[in-house]
Tab-separated table of C-alpha atoms in Angstrom:
chain	number	residue	atom	x	y	z
A	1	UNK	CA	-5.295	2.711	4.125
A	2	UNK	CA	-5.491	6.316	2.844
A	3	UNK	CA	-5.873	6.165	-1.263
A	4	UNK	CA	-1.247	8.066	-1.875
A	5	UNK	CA	-0.107	6.203	1.171
A	6	UNK	CA	-1.839	3.024	-0.870
A	7	UNK	CA	0.135	3.715	-4.492
A	8	UNK	CA	3.011	3.922	-2.404
A	9	UNK	CA	3.415	0.155	-2.671
A	10	UNK	CA	3.852	0.155	-6.192
A	11	UNK	CA	6.014	1.401	-9.121
A	12	UNK	CA	5.767	4.415	-10.531
A	13	UNK	CA	3.949	3.379	-13.694
A	14	UNK	CA	1.904	1.434	-11.869
A	15	UNK	CA	0.853	4.210	-9.124
A	16	UNK	CA	0.334	6.655	-11.495
A	17	UNK	CA	-2.224	4.894	-13.663
A	18	UNK	CA	-4.830	3.694	-11.188
A	19	UNK	CA	-4.592	6.990	-9.716
A	20	UNK	CA	-5.160	8.466	-12.208
A	21	UNK	CA	-8.406	6.028	-13.198
A	22	UNK	CA	-9.901	7.820	-9.169
A	23	UNK	CA	-9.121	10.866	-10.362
A	24	UNK	CA	-11.345	10.493	-13.658
A	25	UNK	CA	-14.263	9.549	-11.595
A	26	UNK	CA	-13.525	11.415	-8.571
A	27	UNK	CA	-14.128	14.192	-11.699
A	28	UNK	CA	-17.870	11.992	-13.024
A	29	UNK	CA	-19.176	12.819	-9.099
A	30	UNK	CA	-18.232	16.525	-8.875
A	31	UNK	CA	-19.887	17.231	-12.457
A	32	UNK	CA	-22.704	19.716	-13.035
A	33	UNK	CA	-25.957	17.937	-13.389
A	34	UNK	CA	-26.446	15.150	-15.744
A	35	UNK	CA	-29.407	14.706	-18.063
A	36	UNK	CA	-31.176	11.201	-17.391
A	37	UNK	CA	-33.378	8.998	-20.145
A	38	UNK	CA	-35.614	6.774	-18.716
A	39	UNK	CA	-36.092	3.991	-20.625
A	40	UNK	CA	-39.918	3.083	-20.323
A	41	UNK	CA	-39.739	6.812	-22.103
A	42	UNK	CA	-38.258	5.046	-25.107
A	43	UNK	CA	-41.386	2.167	-25.144
A	44	UNK	CA	-39.550	-0.241	-23.025
A	45	UNK	CA	-42.220	-3.198	-21.231
A	46	UNK	CA	-40.240	-4.617	-18.491
A	47	UNK	CA	-42.323	-7.514	-18.659
A	48	UNK	CA	-39.682	-10.357	-19.570
A	49	UNK	CA	-41.991	-10.963	-21.864
A	50	UNK	CA	-42.195	-8.031	-24.535
A	51	UNK	CA	-38.440	-7.169	-26.685
A	52	UNK	CA	-37.588	-4.409	-25.224
A	53	UNK	CA	-33.788	-4.152	-27.224
A	54	UNK	CA	-34.977	-1.240	-29.417
A	55	UNK	CA	-35.908	0.954	-26.438
A	56	UNK	CA	-33.162	0.279	-24.928
A	57	UNK	CA	-31.072	1.253	-27.494
A	58	UNK	CA	-32.826	3.993	-28.381
A	59	UNK	CA	-32.204	5.749	-24.805
A	60	UNK	CA	-28.538	4.772	-25.271
A	61	UNK	CA	-28.274	5.800	-28.370
A	62	UNK	CA	-30.195	8.971	-27.342
A	63	UNK	CA	-28.200	9.512	-24.725
A	64	UNK	CA	-24.627	9.376	-26.992
A	65	UNK	CA	-25.597	11.820	-28.954
A	66	UNK	CA	-26.940	14.428	-26.595
A	67	UNK	CA	-23.930	14.550	-25.205
A	68	UNK	CA	-23.648	11.733	-22.326
A	69	UNK	CA	-25.691	12.080	-18.960
A	70	UNK	CA	-27.691	8.565	-17.457
A	71	UNK	CA	-29.797	5.447	-18.677
A	72	UNK	CA	-31.989	4.997	-16.155
A	73	UNK	CA	-33.796	1.368	-15.770
A	74	UNK	CA	-36.634	1.777	-13.291
A	75	UNK	CA	-38.011	-1.143	-11.581
A	76	UNK	CA	-38.754	-4.072	-13.674
A	77	UNK	CA	-37.930	-7.349	-15.827
A	78	UNK	CA	-36.555	-6.066	-19.082
A	79	UNK	CA	-36.098	-8.721	-21.385
A	80	UNK	CA	-33.832	-8.029	-24.060
A	81	UNK	CA	-30.207	-8.917	-26.641
A	82	UNK	CA	-27.924	-7.086	-27.432
A	83	UNK	CA	-27.760	-3.470	-27.287
A	84	UNK	CA	-24.434	-1.502	-27.693
A	85	UNK	CA	-22.708	1.473	-25.105
A	86	UNK	CA	-21.804	4.623	-26.802
A	87	UNK	CA	-19.854	7.572	-25.426
A	88	UNK	CA	-19.770	8.819	-22.248
A	89	UNK	CA	-22.859	6.690	-21.098
A	90	UNK	CA	-23.980	5.817	-18.018
A	91	UNK	CA	-26.267	2.593	-17.176
A	92	UNK	CA	-28.190	2.608	-14.050
A	93	UNK	CA	-29.968	0.039	-13.092
A	94	UNK	CA	-32.326	0.801	-9.850
A	95	UNK	CA	-33.649	-1.203	-7.478
A	96	UNK	CA	-35.739	-4.074	-8.606
A	97	UNK	CA	-34.141	-3.252	-12.353
A	98	UNK	CA	-33.363	-6.922	-13.482
A	99	UNK	CA	-32.170	-6.849	-17.207
A	100	UNK	CA	-32.862	-10.388	-18.342
A	101	UNK	CA	-30.992	-11.831	-22.010
A	102	UNK	CA	-32.640	-13.444	-24.786
A	103	UNK	CA	-32.856	-16.957	-25.328
A	104	UNK	CA	-32.919	-16.180	-29.145
A	105	UNK	CA	-29.488	-15.951	-30.826
A	106	UNK	CA	-31.085	-14.038	-33.215
A	107	UNK	CA	-30.812	-11.214	-31.231
A	108	UNK	CA	-26.819	-11.557	-30.996
A	109	UNK	CA	-25.324	-10.443	-34.268
A	110	UNK	CA	-22.560	-12.383	-35.784
A	111	UNK	CA	-18.821	-10.603	-34.925
A	112	UNK	CA	-15.636	-10.694	-34.925
A	113	UNK	CA	-14.378	-11.390	-31.045
A	114	UNK	CA	-11.698	-11.950	-29.230
A	115	UNK	CA	-12.437	-15.617	-27.468
A	116	UNK	CA	-9.417	-17.751	-25.492
A	117	UNK	CA	-6.846	-15.506	-26.914
A	118	UNK	CA	-7.797	-15.151	-30.480
A	119	UNK	CA	-9.810	-13.176	-33.059
A	120	UNK	CA	-12.515	-14.948	-34.249
A	121	UNK	CA	-16.851	-14.992	-35.222
A	122	UNK	CA	-18.733	-15.025	-31.997
A	123	UNK	CA	-22.007	-13.628	-30.701
A	124	UNK	CA	-22.268	-9.983	-29.240
A	125	UNK	CA	-22.339	-9.688	-26.108
A	126	UNK	CA	-25.978	-9.040	-24.178
A	127	UNK	CA	-24.284	-5.236	-23.379
A	128	UNK	CA	-21.941	-4.825	-25.839
A	129	UNK	CA	-19.646	-1.606	-26.095
A	130	UNK	CA	-16.250	-0.959	-28.682
A	131	UNK	CA	-14.642	2.663	-29.464
A	132	UNK	CA	-16.360	4.481	-26.557
A	133	UNK	CA	-15.133	6.736	-23.451
A	134	UNK	CA	-16.110	7.438	-19.842
A	135	UNK	CA	-19.030	4.935	-20.214
A	136	UNK	CA	-19.996	2.779	-16.937
A	137	UNK	CA	-22.572	0.691	-15.884
A	138	UNK	CA	-24.084	1.181	-11.506
A	139	UNK	CA	-26.849	-1.017	-9.025
A	140	UNK	CA	-28.257	-1.874	-7.510
A	141	UNK	CA	-29.703	-4.296	-10.026
A	142	UNK	CA	-29.071	-7.017	-12.080
A	143	UNK	CA	-28.569	-8.585	-15.089
A	144	UNK	CA	-28.707	-11.399	-16.291
A	145	UNK	CA	-27.161	-14.254	-19.361
A	146	UNK	CA	-29.025	-16.618	-21.026
A	147	UNK	CA	-27.716	-19.684	-20.839
A	148	UNK	CA	-29.016	-20.744	-24.728
A	149	UNK	CA	-27.454	-17.645	-26.007
A	150	UNK	CA	-24.683	-18.118	-24.355
A	151	UNK	CA	-23.565	-21.724	-24.500
A	152	UNK	CA	-22.038	-22.608	-27.685
A	153	UNK	CA	-18.675	-22.329	-27.637
A	154	UNK	CA	-17.565	-22.692	-32.007
A	155	UNK	CA	-18.898	-20.155	-32.728
A	156	UNK	CA	-18.350	-18.378	-29.226
A	157	UNK	CA	-22.221	-17.680	-27.732
A	158	UNK	CA	-22.527	-14.015	-25.587
A	159	UNK	CA	-21.093	-13.147	-22.712
A	160	UNK	CA	-23.059	-11.046	-20.160
A	161	UNK	CA	-20.561	-7.521	-20.514
A	162	UNK	CA	-17.777	-6.979	-23.145
A	163	UNK	CA	-16.265	-2.819	-23.830
A	164	UNK	CA	-13.681	-3.658	-25.829
A	165	UNK	CA	-10.948	-1.208	-26.417
A	166	UNK	CA	-13.199	1.458	-23.936
A	167	UNK	CA	-11.593	4.297	-22.123
A	168	UNK	CA	-12.498	4.728	-18.011
A	169	UNK	CA	-14.975	2.027	-17.890
A	170	UNK	CA	-16.879	1.929	-14.356
A	171	UNK	CA	-18.965	-0.700	-13.357
A	172	UNK	CA	-20.057	-0.506	-9.549
A	173	UNK	CA	-22.606	-2.078	-7.286
A	174	UNK	CA	-24.815	-4.604	-9.688
A	175	UNK	CA	-25.466	-8.402	-9.824
A	176	UNK	CA	-24.886	-10.392	-12.584
A	177	UNK	CA	-25.589	-14.690	-13.544
A	178	UNK	CA	-23.443	-15.289	-16.394
A	179	UNK	CA	-25.742	-18.202	-17.581
A	180	UNK	CA	-23.324	-20.707	-19.101
A	181	UNK	CA	-20.240	-18.625	-20.554
A	182	UNK	CA	-17.514	-15.802	-19.046
A	183	UNK	CA	-19.672	-12.952	-17.543
A	184	UNK	CA	-17.629	-9.854	-18.550
A	185	UNK	CA	-15.273	-9.698	-20.642
A	186	UNK	CA	-13.036	-5.759	-20.622
A	187	UNK	CA	-9.954	-6.054	-23.622
A	188	UNK	CA	-7.940	-3.703	-24.552
A	189	UNK	CA	-9.800	-0.940	-21.546
A	190	UNK	CA	-7.597	1.296	-20.173
A	191	UNK	CA	-8.845	2.320	-17.077
A	192	UNK	CA	-11.433	0.426	-15.853
A	193	UNK	CA	-12.663	0.496	-12.042
A	194	UNK	CA	-15.114	-2.552	-11.192
A	195	UNK	CA	-16.113	-2.504	-7.470
A	196	UNK	CA	-19.056	-3.877	-5.238
A	197	UNK	CA	-19.848	-6.712	-7.984
A	198	UNK	CA	-21.642	-10.047	-6.604
A	199	UNK	CA	-21.022	-12.467	-9.791
A	200	UNK	CA	-22.403	-16.296	-10.225
A	201	UNK	CA	-22.128	-18.550	-12.261
A	202	UNK	CA	-20.670	-21.737	-13.948
A	203	UNK	CA	-18.274	-20.057	-15.835
A	204	UNK	CA	-15.310	-17.123	-15.591
A	205	UNK	CA	-16.592	-13.837	-13.556
A	206	UNK	CA	-14.407	-12.096	-14.829
A	207	UNK	CA	-11.589	-12.255	-17.684
A	208	UNK	CA	-9.408	-8.842	-18.060
A	209	UNK	CA	-7.760	-9.195	-21.637
A	210	UNK	CA	-5.001	-6.800	-22.927
A	211	UNK	CA	-6.230	-4.259	-20.574
A	212	UNK	CA	-3.971	-1.350	-18.623
A	213	UNK	CA	-4.774	0.464	-15.696
A	214	UNK	CA	-7.502	-1.771	-13.936
A	215	UNK	CA	-8.549	-2.261	-10.199
A	216	UNK	CA	-11.505	-4.954	-9.257
A	217	UNK	CA	-12.300	-4.229	-5.975
A	218	UNK	CA	-15.285	-5.784	-3.276
A	219	UNK	CA	-16.642	-8.038	-5.253
A	220	UNK	CA	-18.116	-11.144	-4.272
A	221	UNK	CA	-17.415	-13.721	-7.616
A	222	UNK	CA	-18.456	-17.443	-7.244
A	223	UNK	CA	-17.650	-19.069	-10.464
A	224	UNK	CA	-17.428	-22.409	-11.897
A	225	UNK	CA	-14.586	-22.199	-13.211
A	226	UNK	CA	-11.711	-19.038	-12.350
A	227	UNK	CA	-13.161	-16.345	-10.829
A	228	UNK	CA	-11.248	-13.355	-12.021
A	229	UNK	CA	-8.522	-13.923	-14.787
A	230	UNK	CA	-5.842	-12.324	-16.441
A	231	UNK	CA	-5.120	-12.743	-19.805
A	232	UNK	CA	-3.091	-11.068	-23.067
A	233	UNK	CA	-3.439	-13.395	-26.181
A	234	UNK	CA	-2.645	-16.693	-27.174
A	235	UNK	CA	0.194	-18.187	-29.950
A	236	UNK	CA	1.066	-15.678	-32.598
A	237	UNK	CA	-1.804	-14.295	-32.606
A	238	UNK	CA	-1.237	-12.643	-29.844
A	239	UNK	CA	2.455	-12.190	-29.316
A	240	UNK	CA	2.174	-10.087	-32.040
A	241	UNK	CA	-0.173	-7.706	-31.261
A	242	UNK	CA	1.660	-7.087	-27.480
A	243	UNK	CA	-0.545	-6.399	-26.127
A	244	UNK	CA	-0.025	-6.605	-22.350
A	245	UNK	CA	-2.536	-6.776	-19.361
A	246	UNK	CA	-0.480	-4.726	-17.201
A	247	UNK	CA	-0.813	-2.201	-13.729
A	248	UNK	CA	-3.636	-4.491	-12.518
A	249	UNK	CA	-5.050	-4.399	-8.340
A	250	UNK	CA	-7.310	-6.955	-6.793
A	251	UNK	CA	-8.304	-6.177	-3.258
A	252	UNK	CA	-11.020	-7.363	-0.680
A	253	UNK	CA	-12.742	-9.288	-2.603
A	254	UNK	CA	-14.110	-12.626	-1.780
A	255	UNK	CA	-13.356	-15.549	-4.707
A	256	UNK	CA	-15.275	-18.477	-4.667
A	257	UNK	CA	-14.471	-21.703	-7.438
A	258	UNK	CA	-14.887	-25.055	-8.611
A	259	UNK	CA	-12.781	-25.715	-11.059
A	260	UNK	CA	-10.003	-23.835	-11.478
A	261	UNK	CA	-8.796	-21.253	-9.445
A	262	UNK	CA	-10.072	-18.094	-7.945
A	263	UNK	CA	-7.617	-15.900	-9.712
A	264	UNK	CA	-5.903	-17.402	-13.030
A	265	UNK	CA	-3.511	-15.680	-14.720
A	266	UNK	CA	-3.718	-16.998	-18.309
A	267	UNK	CA	-3.522	-19.960	-19.321
A	268	UNK	CA	-3.614	-17.404	-22.820
A	269	UNK	CA	-0.470	-15.087	-21.496
A	270	UNK	CA	1.492	-13.899	-24.809
A	271	UNK	CA	1.561	-10.350	-24.662
A	272	UNK	CA	2.531	-10.611	-21.299
A	273	UNK	CA	1.127	-9.433	-17.866
A	274	UNK	CA	2.757	-7.530	-15.184
A	275	UNK	CA	2.370	-5.504	-12.538
A	276	UNK	CA	-0.480	-6.938	-10.196
A	277	UNK	CA	-1.334	-6.751	-6.922
A	278	UNK	CA	-2.970	-9.280	-4.920
A	279	UNK	CA	-4.501	-7.471	-1.669
A	280	UNK	CA	-6.957	-8.224	0.705
A	281	UNK	CA	-8.698	-11.368	-0.860
A	282	UNK	CA	-10.595	-14.543	0.841
A	283	UNK	CA	-10.403	-17.581	-1.365
A	284	UNK	CA	-11.889	-21.055	-2.019
A	285	UNK	CA	-11.367	-23.183	-4.012
A	286	UNK	CA	-13.005	-26.557	-4.245
A	287	UNK	CA	-10.771	-27.134	-8.345
A	288	UNK	CA	-7.294	-26.117	-7.839
A	289	UNK	CA	-5.779	-23.162	-6.397
A	290	UNK	CA	-6.928	-19.875	-4.837
A	291	UNK	CA	-3.942	-18.347	-7.419
A	292	UNK	CA	-2.466	-20.110	-10.503
A	293	UNK	CA	-0.200	-19.011	-13.403
A	294	UNK	CA	-1.094	-21.006	-15.946
A	295	UNK	CA	0.362	-21.112	-19.737
A	296	UNK	CA	2.690	-23.517	-21.861
A	297	UNK	CA	5.548	-23.576	-24.468
A	298	UNK	CA	4.375	-22.143	-27.464
A	299	UNK	CA	2.826	-19.229	-26.302
A	300	UNK	CA	6.378	-17.409	-25.166
A	301	UNK	CA	5.175	-13.655	-23.670
A	302	UNK	CA	6.080	-12.659	-19.925
A	303	UNK	CA	4.111	-12.944	-16.602
A	304	UNK	CA	6.033	-10.732	-13.752
A	305	UNK	CA	6.081	-8.566	-10.710
A	306	UNK	CA	3.169	-10.445	-9.034
A	307	UNK	CA	2.694	-10.104	-6.222
A	308	UNK	CA	0.276	-10.689	-2.952
A	309	UNK	CA	-0.456	-9.650	0.774
A	310	UNK	CA	-2.482	-9.749	3.313
A	311	UNK	CA	-4.553	-13.362	1.438
A	312	UNK	CA	-6.666	-15.546	3.215
A	313	UNK	CA	-6.801	-19.226	1.585
A	314	UNK	CA	-9.697	-20.856	2.996
A	315	UNK	CA	-9.922	-24.156	0.900
A	316	UNK	CA	-7.910	-26.103	-1.895
A	317	UNK	CA	-4.281	-25.089	-2.691
A	318	UNK	CA	-1.993	-21.681	-2.389
A	319	UNK	CA	-0.557	-20.807	-5.241
A	320	UNK	CA	0.170	-23.275	-8.552
A	321	UNK	CA	2.768	-22.353	-11.425
A	322	UNK	CA	2.467	-24.440	-14.402
A	323	UNK	CA	4.521	-22.236	-17.794
A	324	UNK	CA	5.085	-25.759	-19.602
A	325	UNK	CA	2.062	-27.576	-20.320
A	326	UNK	CA	-0.820	-25.983	-19.132
A	327	UNK	CA	-3.967	-23.613	-21.334
A	328	UNK	CA	-6.620	-24.867	-24.193
A	329	UNK	CA	-5.455	-26.312	-27.206
A	330	UNK	CA	-8.965	-27.744	-28.818
A	331	UNK	CA	-7.680	-24.446	-31.160
A	332	UNK	CA	-4.510	-24.173	-33.645
A	333	UNK	CA	-2.006	-22.015	-31.741
A	334	UNK	CA	-0.184	-20.802	-33.726
A	335	UNK	CA	3.206	-21.152	-31.604
A	336	UNK	CA	6.261	-19.123	-31.481
A	337	UNK	CA	9.010	-21.338	-32.428
A	338	UNK	CA	11.804	-21.606	-30.348
A	339	UNK	CA	13.160	-20.263	-26.621
A	340	UNK	CA	11.479	-17.535	-27.141
A	341	UNK	CA	8.021	-19.106	-27.245
A	342	UNK	CA	8.940	-20.500	-23.418
A	343	UNK	CA	7.221	-18.227	-21.039
A	344	UNK	CA	9.031	-16.201	-19.005
A	345	UNK	CA	8.216	-16.191	-15.064
A	346	UNK	CA	9.405	-13.520	-12.999
A	347	UNK	CA	9.424	-11.956	-9.818
A	348	UNK	CA	6.517	-13.440	-7.686
A	349	UNK	CA	5.932	-12.509	-4.233
A	350	UNK	CA	3.656	-13.443	-1.371
A	351	UNK	CA	3.140	-12.566	2.073
A	352	UNK	CA	1.518	-12.668	5.364
A	353	UNK	CA	-0.930	-15.425	3.794
A	354	UNK	CA	-3.078	-17.195	6.184
A	355	UNK	CA	-4.367	-21.575	5.258
A	356	UNK	CA	-6.280	-24.128	5.475
A	357	UNK	CA	-5.609	-25.877	2.520
A	358	UNK	CA	-4.241	-29.114	-0.028
A	359	UNK	CA	-1.073	-28.102	-1.644
A	360	UNK	CA	-0.185	-24.735	-0.197
A	361	UNK	CA	2.570	-23.866	-2.924
A	362	UNK	CA	3.338	-26.205	-6.367
A	363	UNK	CA	5.997	-25.016	-8.782
A	364	UNK	CA	7.763	-26.829	-10.561
A	365	UNK	CA	6.846	-27.366	-14.103
A	366	UNK	CA	8.510	-24.490	-15.224
A	367	UNK	CA	11.511	-25.702	-18.040
A	368	UNK	CA	15.067	-25.306	-16.906
A	369	UNK	CA	15.891	-23.687	-20.294
A	370	UNK	CA	13.903	-20.408	-18.434
A	371	UNK	CA	13.533	-21.124	-15.304
A	372	UNK	CA	11.646	-18.284	-13.147
A	373	UNK	CA	13.555	-15.298	-11.438
A	374	UNK	CA	12.539	-14.325	-8.235
A	375	UNK	CA	10.348	-15.731	-5.992
A	376	UNK	CA	9.749	-14.389	-2.842
A	377	UNK	CA	7.789	-16.265	-0.070
A	378	UNK	CA	7.341	-14.576	3.394
A	379	UNK	CA	4.917	-14.574	6.405
A	380	UNK	CA	2.333	-18.300	5.813
A	381	UNK	CA	0.512	-19.327	7.881
A	382	UNK	CA	-2.155	-22.212	8.965
A	383	UNK	CA	-1.706	-26.177	8.421
A	384	UNK	CA	-1.516	-27.668	4.855
A	385	UNK	CA	-1.354	-31.306	4.379
A	386	UNK	CA	0.967	-30.994	1.093
A	387	UNK	CA	3.474	-28.746	1.623
A	388	UNK	CA	6.250	-26.478	-0.957
A	389	UNK	CA	7.271	-28.219	-4.355
A	390	UNK	CA	9.627	-25.792	-6.224
A	391	UNK	CA	11.380	-26.935	-9.152
A	392	UNK	CA	13.726	-24.233	-11.574
A	393	UNK	CA	14.168	-21.394	-10.254
A	394	UNK	CA	16.311	-18.823	-9.088
A	395	UNK	CA	16.343	-16.361	-6.727
A	396	UNK	CA	13.554	-17.736	-4.045
A	397	UNK	CA	13.161	-15.821	-0.856
A	398	UNK	CA	11.484	-18.320	1.814
A	399	UNK	CA	10.971	-17.151	5.664
A	400	UNK	CA	8.503	-17.295	7.727
A	401	UNK	CA	6.819	-20.098	7.194
A	402	UNK	CA	5.211	-21.471	9.623
A	403	UNK	CA	2.295	-24.329	8.820
A	404	UNK	CA	1.065	-27.697	9.660
A	405	UNK	CA	-0.336	-30.135	8.710
A	406	UNK	CA	1.827	-31.923	6.130
A	407	UNK	CA	3.661	-35.358	7.055
A	408	UNK	CA	7.241	-35.042	5.753
A	409	UNK	CA	9.730	-32.063	4.405
A	410	UNK	CA	7.899	-28.535	4.395
A	411	UNK	CA	9.771	-27.291	1.592
A	412	UNK	CA	10.968	-29.581	-1.617
A	413	UNK	CA	13.306	-28.933	-3.907
A	414	UNK	CA	14.863	-29.534	-7.240
A	415	UNK	CA	17.789	-26.772	-9.096
A	416	UNK	CA	16.680	-24.019	-6.664
A	417	UNK	CA	19.383	-21.105	-5.410
A	418	UNK	CA	18.366	-18.431	-2.584
A	419	UNK	CA	17.794	-17.959	0.652
A	420	UNK	CA	15.468	-19.765	3.455
A	421	UNK	CA	16.565	-23.625	1.949
A	422	UNK	CA	18.205	-24.951	4.856
A	423	UNK	CA	16.197	-27.766	5.694
A	424	UNK	CA	14.140	-28.388	1.709
A	425	UNK	CA	15.031	-31.972	0.529
A	426	UNK	CA	15.772	-32.479	-2.422
A	427	UNK	CA	13.266	-33.611	-5.013
A	428	UNK	CA	13.194	-37.633	-5.243
A	429	UNK	CA	14.742	-37.799	-1.240
A	430	UNK	CA	13.175	-40.214	0.512
A	431	UNK	CA	11.048	-39.258	3.008
A	432	UNK	CA	10.665	-39.325	7.177
């Protein structure tokens, strides 16, 4: 599908924002030859023993202060601690280039970071950027986080890639091994393209946190936690900032998770998550669900206009929604009190889904005081051992559900209005 035809499927704001990302990167491609800085010319050894941190930082800084360009990493294994990227700088990882994170915590400075939706102290990431524009990392090389540096949860250990408050960010065509914590964590960023990445590890693969205009495409993510997670802050700490994650496309990805979800929306959603399109993706979930929309009362915020189309669910459940009681409570939440603290779900739509799964759809943990407003399930085929269970929903629209393999009713409902519910059984009724 051509790019402009593709964006006709989205709202005007989403189309304009995402087209701007591609125009920006197209302009970069057509620009005159860029200045190039080889890390070996700045003293990098690449023997996986000598720490090359200073050489990398000097190359990155020289690039930035001279108007930008490319920092080239030739083949070799480079042991480094945390480095910081400057504006207009691209890190180019050649074939055979491997960046290994140092195991020494002192190589990752302490700073204020965002961790599970809250601002607190933690270790700076292996490759870090803040308040800069037009930056990128390209492959085909590899970046490996170090388990010893990543492991701590309080304070947070070092992640692998973490741009904060940056505009025009491109990651393309490299491999990330996360080490033992989140692999990548764009935060407060605008115009982000993540494509052709291969990410493996035990924790989250891609965490999009209060970012706008994001495209994730042709990525292969195999993780023990959420493969991709969309977040926007936690409790009052996130609600008072009200920085949504919005205008996001996830396309042509293969996602595997072993604990929670292939795509998790939440559980930190206090700033809102909206205008998300998930398309042409393959999901393999041995933990929970392909798509899990999750938060809890006291976090507030809205999750709205979530669209999925042309999806294959090859293991695990398909869709789960919990707006009442999901999410980490290992630190104080600073709850948003009253009804405004009840998260709002609105306009969830999924079509053309092929499943070979356990639970097809479980949308039952919704407060009757703030029902889910708008749910469309269209053209879902395949086999599943448990059907669709819905509660506290207005404007449900079910059609073309042709899934076999479950005993009893295909659809069970409680306090649900809409169309396509004529043959649904009431929750609690005896099934044949």
